[in-house]
Amino acid sequence: MTESVREILARPAAGGGARVRGWVKTARHSKGVSFLEVSDGSCFDGLQVVAAPELPNFESEVRRIGTGWAVDVEGELADSPGKGQRFELQARSVAIVGETGADYPLQKKRHSFEFLRDIAHLRPRTNTIGAVLRVRNAASHAVHSFFQERGFVQLHAPVITASDCEGAGEMFRVTTLDPASPPRGEGGEVDYAQDFFGREAFLTVSGQLEAEIGAAALSNVYTFGPTFRAENSNTSRHLSEFWMVEPEMAFCDLEGNAELAEAFLKHVIRAVLERCPDDMAFFNERIEKGVLDTLAHVVDSPFERLSYSEAVEILEASGRDFDFPVKWGADLQSEHERFLAEEHVKRPIVVTDYPKNIKPFYMYVNDDGRSVRAMDVLVPKVGEIIGGSQREHRLEVLEARMQEQGLSQDDYWWYLDLRRHGSVPHAGFGLGFERVVQFVTGMANIRDVIPFPRVPGSAEF
Ligand code: ATP
Ligand code: MG
């Protein structure tokens, strides 16, 4: 493997040979010399290549090089007299590996993010999406390092499942039946007993129920995998396929859960700031002014804690004219969440103890009988970033809740069985990985922080 641009730029001093292979970001051909900025994606900056007329292919090839061409350059690393870069590579040879046509869509001008989504196969070569992908990678690594350092075991939850964890019915069906003529039962309904799995199956909306199985044996586990929601939400914060991080801890209550969530978010932010300073400087300057200050503030200050009831009081007293009315019992909408995090406390908040009627069956019912030990972590700009709870570990209460919500106990027999055998208090949360990347980078639309966004009406690439 050749040295990456990142490694070359990190050399202590100029001098010595170097080789760079990558794609030309910009080419400037002035009289008697060509300047190529070559990027290999290893870091935000490219390496400046200087090509002089002595090169045998100078006139025939080098002069033709334009944006997007793939090149392989060898030369001498020298201090750069030019502004904006420390080193330049004085080329001894410039080989052309791949040309682009005149229709190469990434010219040196600003492209809208909407346009770039239509060329998702090329957009990683732009400054912004390249930076997003490196930050995303650093955040992903930080997810694992956080849990691994604390002794959590990664549990690989299934992608195909028969249970609807959120009970919201927003699942994608997995089937091999012929849609034109599926086998039918006597009443004319589709007979899924004849389907591939011998029953109805779906893409998972959450690995939580399986993570609970893991926690009931290994104590502290986490999942990190893709999850799917067939909800028709055309918002800047929803994807049909997104990555979720779900820790689950045995012998843990809601307080312990909230502490973990706070430590976790701070760890991920710190790791990104440390590993991607150049990318983050770019986001701070070009995407969201001040995002670095916001993140420094988040890392340094304790998260606010509020109960849902207190949050409702604050919203009612705010004098704001919200689109959705605020009243005890109704779910908080994104405008409410953003008001609380962005304007009221100006940093992340953990809101706890939501009304039980708006939350799924598996959350621990409080003694008041009307609220559950749920928590949402809200951050400025993005709103909800984490949803979690202490789980209901008492068999009778859980059965009653399932009945209330019209869920079949047969479908969840194994989940109930866990409550019969060594059931312990436990808690966990789900964090939408893309929302974290959005928060950290300041990118406005969630479709631009995942390489290949899946949203209603679109699954290209
Ligand atoms: P929201 O109210 O924003 O739709 P939710 O209450 O449906 O979120 P949960 O079911 O609690 O979310 O999922 C846990 C986390 O997964 C959320 O806090 C969020 O960060 C993320 N998440 C949920 N739905 C999506 C989605 N469609 N796209 C991206 N991330 C999501
Ligand atoms: Mg939702």
PDB file of C-alpha atoms in Angstrom, residues 177-346:
ATOM      1  CA  LEU A 177     -44.675 -15.247  -2.330  1.00  0.00           C
ATOM      2  CA  ASP A 178     -45.666 -14.304  -5.862  1.00  0.00           C
ATOM      3  CA  PRO A 179     -47.450 -10.963  -5.486  1.00  0.00           C
ATOM      4  CA  ALA A 180     -49.607 -11.743  -8.514  1.00  0.00           C
ATOM      5  CA  SER A 181     -51.002 -15.002  -7.155  1.00  0.00           C
ATOM      6  CA  PRO A 182     -50.189 -15.680  -3.498  1.00  0.00           C
ATOM      7  CA  PRO A 183     -51.630 -18.820  -1.891  1.00  0.00           C
ATOM      8  CA  ARG A 184     -54.888 -17.992  -0.159  1.00  0.00           C
ATOM      9  CA  GLY A 185     -56.809 -19.414   2.773  1.00  0.00           C
ATOM     10  CA  GLU A 186     -60.465 -20.265   2.790  1.00  0.00           C
ATOM     11  CA  GLY A 187     -61.533 -16.714   3.514  1.00  0.00           C
ATOM     12  CA  GLY A 188     -59.439 -15.393   0.623  1.00  0.00           C
ATOM     13  CA  GLU A 189     -56.708 -13.960   2.845  1.00  0.00           C
ATOM     14  CA  VAL A 190     -53.071 -14.542   1.922  1.00  0.00           C
ATOM     15  CA  ASP A 191     -51.804 -17.735   3.540  1.00  0.00           C
ATOM     16  CA  TYR A 192     -48.467 -16.817   5.014  1.00  0.00           C
ATOM     17  CA  ALA A 193     -48.067 -20.303   6.445  1.00  0.00           C
ATOM     18  CA  GLN A 194     -46.882 -21.113   2.929  1.00  0.00           C
ATOM     19  CA  ASP A 195     -44.424 -18.230   2.852  1.00  0.00           C
ATOM     20  CA  PHE A 196     -40.659 -18.702   3.150  1.00  0.00           C
ATOM     21  CA  PHE A 197     -40.517 -18.668   6.953  1.00  0.00           C
ATOM     22  CA  GLY A 198     -43.832 -20.417   7.408  1.00  0.00           C
ATOM     23  CA  ARG A 199     -45.275 -17.239   8.897  1.00  0.00           C
ATOM     24  CA  GLU A 200     -45.342 -13.503   8.335  1.00  0.00           C
ATOM     25  CA  ALA A 201     -41.914 -11.888   8.525  1.00  0.00           C
ATOM     26  CA  PHE A 202     -40.631  -8.317   8.428  1.00  0.00           C
ATOM     27  CA  LEU A 203     -37.509  -6.189   8.516  1.00  0.00           C
ATOM     28  CA  THR A 204     -36.762  -5.227  12.090  1.00  0.00           C
ATOM     29  CA  VAL A 205     -37.695  -1.803  13.479  1.00  0.00           C
ATOM     30  CA  SER A 206     -35.429  -2.308  16.503  1.00  0.00           C
ATOM     31  CA  GLY A 207     -33.116  -4.917  17.983  1.00  0.00           C
ATOM     32  CA  GLN A 208     -34.272  -4.160  21.492  1.00  0.00           C
ATOM     33  CA  LEU A 209     -36.281  -7.271  22.279  1.00  0.00           C
ATOM     34  CA  GLU A 210     -33.343  -9.445  21.246  1.00  0.00           C
ATOM     35  CA  ALA A 211     -30.951  -7.195  23.168  1.00  0.00           C
ATOM     36  CA  GLU A 212     -33.062  -7.871  26.248  1.00  0.00           C
ATOM     37  CA  ILE A 213     -32.434 -11.588  25.742  1.00  0.00           C
ATOM     38  CA  GLY A 214     -28.715 -10.832  25.629  1.00  0.00           C
ATOM     39  CA  ALA A 215     -28.808  -8.680  28.754  1.00  0.00           C
ATOM     40  CA  ALA A 216     -30.630 -11.439  30.632  1.00  0.00           C
ATOM     41  CA  ALA A 217     -27.480 -13.548  30.316  1.00  0.00           C
ATOM     42  CA  LEU A 218     -24.495 -11.335  29.533  1.00  0.00           C
ATOM     43  CA  SER A 219     -25.631  -8.382  31.672  1.00  0.00           C
ATOM     44  CA  ASN A 220     -24.459  -5.549  29.427  1.00  0.00           C
ATOM     45  CA  VAL A 221     -24.884  -5.817  25.665  1.00  0.00           C
ATOM     46  CA  TYR A 222     -25.326  -3.539  22.692  1.00  0.00           C
ATOM     47  CA  THR A 223     -26.498  -3.872  19.136  1.00  0.00           C
ATOM     48  CA  PHE A 224     -25.444  -1.672  16.229  1.00  0.00           C
ATOM     49  CA  GLY A 225     -27.176  -2.410  12.978  1.00  0.00           C
ATOM     50  CA  PRO A 226     -29.631  -1.276  10.359  1.00  0.00           C
ATOM     51  CA  THR A 227     -33.295  -0.876  11.261  1.00  0.00           C
ATOM     52  CA  PHE A 228     -36.250  -0.169   9.002  1.00  0.00           C
ATOM     53  CA  ARG A 229     -39.381   1.921   9.288  1.00  0.00           C
ATOM     54  CA  ALA A 230     -42.080   1.881   6.642  1.00  0.00           C
ATOM     55  CA  GLU A 231     -43.455   5.216   7.826  1.00  0.00           C
ATOM     56  CA  ASN A 232     -44.235   7.827   5.248  1.00  0.00           C
ATOM     57  CA  SER A 233     -42.258  10.563   6.997  1.00  0.00           C
ATOM     58  CA  ASN A 234     -40.774  12.942   4.493  1.00  0.00           C
ATOM     59  CA  THR A 235     -38.803  14.950   7.018  1.00  0.00           C
ATOM     60  CA  SER A 236     -35.203  16.020   7.356  1.00  0.00           C
ATOM     61  CA  ARG A 237     -34.814  13.625  10.326  1.00  0.00           C
ATOM     62  CA  HIS A 238     -36.383  10.387   9.098  1.00  0.00           C
ATOM     63  CA  LEU A 239     -35.036   7.625   6.887  1.00  0.00           C
ATOM     64  CA  SER A 240     -36.707   4.361   5.927  1.00  0.00           C
ATOM     65  CA  GLU A 241     -33.435   2.553   6.679  1.00  0.00           C
ATOM     66  CA  PHE A 242     -31.221   3.859   9.448  1.00  0.00           C
ATOM     67  CA  TRP A 243     -28.620   2.539  11.847  1.00  0.00           C
ATOM     68  CA  MET A 244     -29.491   2.150  15.460  1.00  0.00           C
ATOM     69  CA  VAL A 245     -27.290   1.708  18.531  1.00  0.00           C
ATOM     70  CA  GLU A 246     -29.075  -0.133  21.313  1.00  0.00           C
ATOM     71  CA  PRO A 247     -27.405  -0.872  24.653  1.00  0.00           C
ATOM     72  CA  GLU A 248     -29.299  -2.980  27.157  1.00  0.00           C
ATOM     73  CA  MET A 249     -28.258  -3.396  30.787  1.00  0.00           C
ATOM     74  CA  ALA A 250     -29.413  -5.866  33.408  1.00  0.00           C
ATOM     75  CA  PHE A 251     -29.763  -4.661  37.002  1.00  0.00           C
ATOM     76  CA  CYS A 252     -30.154  -1.126  35.753  1.00  0.00           C
ATOM     77  CA  ASP A 253     -32.853   1.482  36.238  1.00  0.00           C
ATOM     78  CA  LEU A 254     -33.768   4.651  34.378  1.00  0.00           C
ATOM     79  CA  GLU A 255     -31.181   6.782  36.190  1.00  0.00           C
ATOM     80  CA  GLY A 256     -28.384   4.423  35.206  1.00  0.00           C
ATOM     81  CA  ASN A 257     -29.732   4.427  31.671  1.00  0.00           C
ATOM     82  CA  ALA A 258     -29.728   8.236  31.478  1.00  0.00           C
ATOM     83  CA  GLU A 259     -26.185   8.374  32.841  1.00  0.00           C
ATOM     84  CA  LEU A 260     -25.010   5.934  30.209  1.00  0.00           C
ATOM     85  CA  ALA A 261     -26.719   7.905  27.438  1.00  0.00           C
ATOM     86  CA  GLU A 262     -25.032  11.110  28.528  1.00  0.00           C
ATOM     87  CA  ALA A 263     -21.581   9.548  28.832  1.00  0.00           C
ATOM     88  CA  PHE A 264     -22.071   7.846  25.488  1.00  0.00           C
ATOM     89  CA  LEU A 265     -22.982  10.981  23.533  1.00  0.00           C
ATOM     90  CA  LYS A 266     -20.094  12.896  25.076  1.00  0.00           C
ATOM     91  CA  HIS A 267     -17.688  10.107  24.206  1.00  0.00           C
ATOM     92  CA  VAL A 268     -18.767  10.016  20.569  1.00  0.00           C
ATOM     93  CA  ILE A 269     -18.532  13.800  20.198  1.00  0.00           C
ATOM     94  CA  ARG A 270     -15.094  13.931  21.827  1.00  0.00           C
ATOM     95  CA  ALA A 271     -13.830  11.141  19.612  1.00  0.00           C
ATOM     96  CA  VAL A 272     -14.985  12.884  16.436  1.00  0.00           C
ATOM     97  CA  LEU A 273     -13.474  16.208  17.500  1.00  0.00           C
ATOM     98  CA  GLU A 274     -10.204  14.476  18.218  1.00  0.00           C
ATOM     99  CA  ARG A 275     -10.032  12.338  15.091  1.00  0.00           C
ATOM    100  CA  CYS A 276     -11.493  14.666  12.496  1.00  0.00           C
ATOM    101  CA  PRO A 277     -10.350  18.196  13.323  1.00  0.00           C
ATOM    102  CA  ASP A 278     -10.052  19.292   9.694  1.00  0.00           C
ATOM    103  CA  ASP A 279     -13.420  17.924   8.691  1.00  0.00           C
ATOM    104  CA  MET A 280     -14.990  19.529  11.746  1.00  0.00           C
ATOM    105  CA  ALA A 281     -13.341  22.871  10.971  1.00  0.00           C
ATOM    106  CA  PHE A 282     -14.970  22.673   7.556  1.00  0.00           C
ATOM    107  CA  PHE A 283     -18.428  21.991   9.008  1.00  0.00           C
ATOM    108  CA  ASN A 284     -17.940  24.848  11.442  1.00  0.00           C
ATOM    109  CA  GLU A 285     -17.071  27.240   8.661  1.00  0.00           C
ATOM    110  CA  ARG A 286     -19.248  26.138   5.777  1.00  0.00           C
ATOM    111  CA  ILE A 287     -22.163  24.087   7.069  1.00  0.00           C
ATOM    112  CA  GLU A 288     -23.135  25.321  10.517  1.00  0.00           C
ATOM    113  CA  LYS A 289     -21.337  28.296  11.954  1.00  0.00           C
ATOM    114  CA  GLY A 290     -20.601  27.740  15.634  1.00  0.00           C
ATOM    115  CA  VAL A 291     -21.121  23.984  15.667  1.00  0.00           C
ATOM    116  CA  LEU A 292     -17.720  23.533  17.341  1.00  0.00           C
ATOM    117  CA  ASP A 293     -18.721  25.817  20.222  1.00  0.00           C
ATOM    118  CA  THR A 294     -22.022  23.997  20.582  1.00  0.00           C
ATOM    119  CA  LEU A 295     -20.256  20.640  20.769  1.00  0.00           C
ATOM    120  CA  ALA A 296     -17.641  21.901  23.243  1.00  0.00           C
ATOM    121  CA  HIS A 297     -20.499  23.144  25.412  1.00  0.00           C
ATOM    122  CA  VAL A 298     -22.306  19.814  25.197  1.00  0.00           C
ATOM    123  CA  VAL A 299     -19.195  17.906  26.186  1.00  0.00           C
ATOM    124  CA  ASP A 300     -18.470  20.177  29.142  1.00  0.00           C
ATOM    125  CA  SER A 301     -21.877  20.630  30.718  1.00  0.00           C
ATOM    126  CA  PRO A 302     -24.181  18.172  32.422  1.00  0.00           C
ATOM    127  CA  PHE A 303     -27.346  17.271  30.532  1.00  0.00           C
ATOM    128  CA  GLU A 304     -30.523  18.784  31.970  1.00  0.00           C
ATOM    129  CA  ARG A 305     -33.049  16.339  33.483  1.00  0.00           C
ATOM    130  CA  LEU A 306     -36.791  17.066  33.294  1.00  0.00           C
ATOM    131  CA  SER A 307     -39.858  14.944  33.801  1.00  0.00           C
ATOM    132  CA  TYR A 308     -42.421  14.935  31.020  1.00  0.00           C
ATOM    133  CA  SER A 309     -44.850  16.705  33.386  1.00  0.00           C
ATOM    134  CA  GLU A 310     -42.315  19.479  34.035  1.00  0.00           C
ATOM    135  CA  ALA A 311     -41.647  19.757  30.309  1.00  0.00           C
ATOM    136  CA  VAL A 312     -45.367  20.203  29.651  1.00  0.00           C
ATOM    137  CA  GLU A 313     -45.544  22.954  32.282  1.00  0.00           C
ATOM    138  CA  ILE A 314     -42.581  24.749  30.714  1.00  0.00           C
ATOM    139  CA  LEU A 315     -44.123  24.528  27.263  1.00  0.00           C
ATOM    140  CA  GLU A 316     -47.491  25.757  28.535  1.00  0.00           C
ATOM    141  CA  ALA A 317     -45.848  28.681  30.297  1.00  0.00           C
ATOM    142  CA  SER A 318     -43.705  29.559  27.269  1.00  0.00           C
ATOM    143  CA  GLY A 319     -46.395  31.693  25.668  1.00  0.00           C
ATOM    144  CA  ARG A 320     -45.443  30.125  22.338  1.00  0.00           C
ATOM    145  CA  ASP A 321     -47.990  29.503  19.666  1.00  0.00           C
ATOM    146  CA  PHE A 322     -47.073  25.942  18.703  1.00  0.00           C
ATOM    147  CA  ASP A 323     -48.622  24.223  15.678  1.00  0.00           C
ATOM    148  CA  PHE A 324     -49.460  21.226  17.862  1.00  0.00           C
ATOM    149  CA  PRO A 325     -51.197  21.990  21.168  1.00  0.00           C
ATOM    150  CA  VAL A 326     -49.413  21.009  24.380  1.00  0.00           C
ATOM    151  CA  LYS A 327     -51.321  19.087  26.962  1.00  0.00           C
ATOM    152  CA  TRP A 328     -50.525  16.332  29.416  1.00  0.00           C
ATOM    153  CA  GLY A 329     -51.063  13.026  27.641  1.00  0.00           C
ATOM    154  CA  ALA A 330     -50.076  14.133  24.142  1.00  0.00           C
ATOM    155  CA  ASP A 331     -46.702  13.205  22.682  1.00  0.00           C
ATOM    156  CA  LEU A 332     -44.112  15.946  22.387  1.00  0.00           C
ATOM    157  CA  GLN A 333     -43.722  17.063  18.798  1.00  0.00           C
ATOM    158  CA  SER A 334     -40.446  18.035  17.251  1.00  0.00           C
ATOM    159  CA  GLU A 335     -41.250  21.756  17.646  1.00  0.00           C
ATOM    160  CA  HIS A 336     -41.722  21.184  21.396  1.00  0.00           C
ATOM    161  CA  GLU A 337     -38.564  19.133  21.673  1.00  0.00           C
ATOM    162  CA  ARG A 338     -36.563  21.751  19.853  1.00  0.00           C
ATOM    163  CA  PHE A 339     -37.973  24.564  21.972  1.00  0.00           C
ATOM    164  CA  LEU A 340     -36.926  22.740  25.137  1.00  0.00           C
ATOM    165  CA  ALA A 341     -33.406  21.862  23.990  1.00  0.00           C
ATOM    166  CA  GLU A 342     -32.630  24.841  21.779  1.00  0.00           C
ATOM    167  CA  GLU A 343     -34.250  27.743  23.554  1.00  0.00           C
ATOM    168  CA  HIS A 344     -35.156  26.732  27.057  1.00  0.00           C
ATOM    169  CA  VAL A 345     -31.986  25.063  28.314  1.00  0.00           C
ATOM    170  CA  LYS A 346     -29.715  25.444  25.258  1.00  0.00           C
TER     171      LYS A 346
END
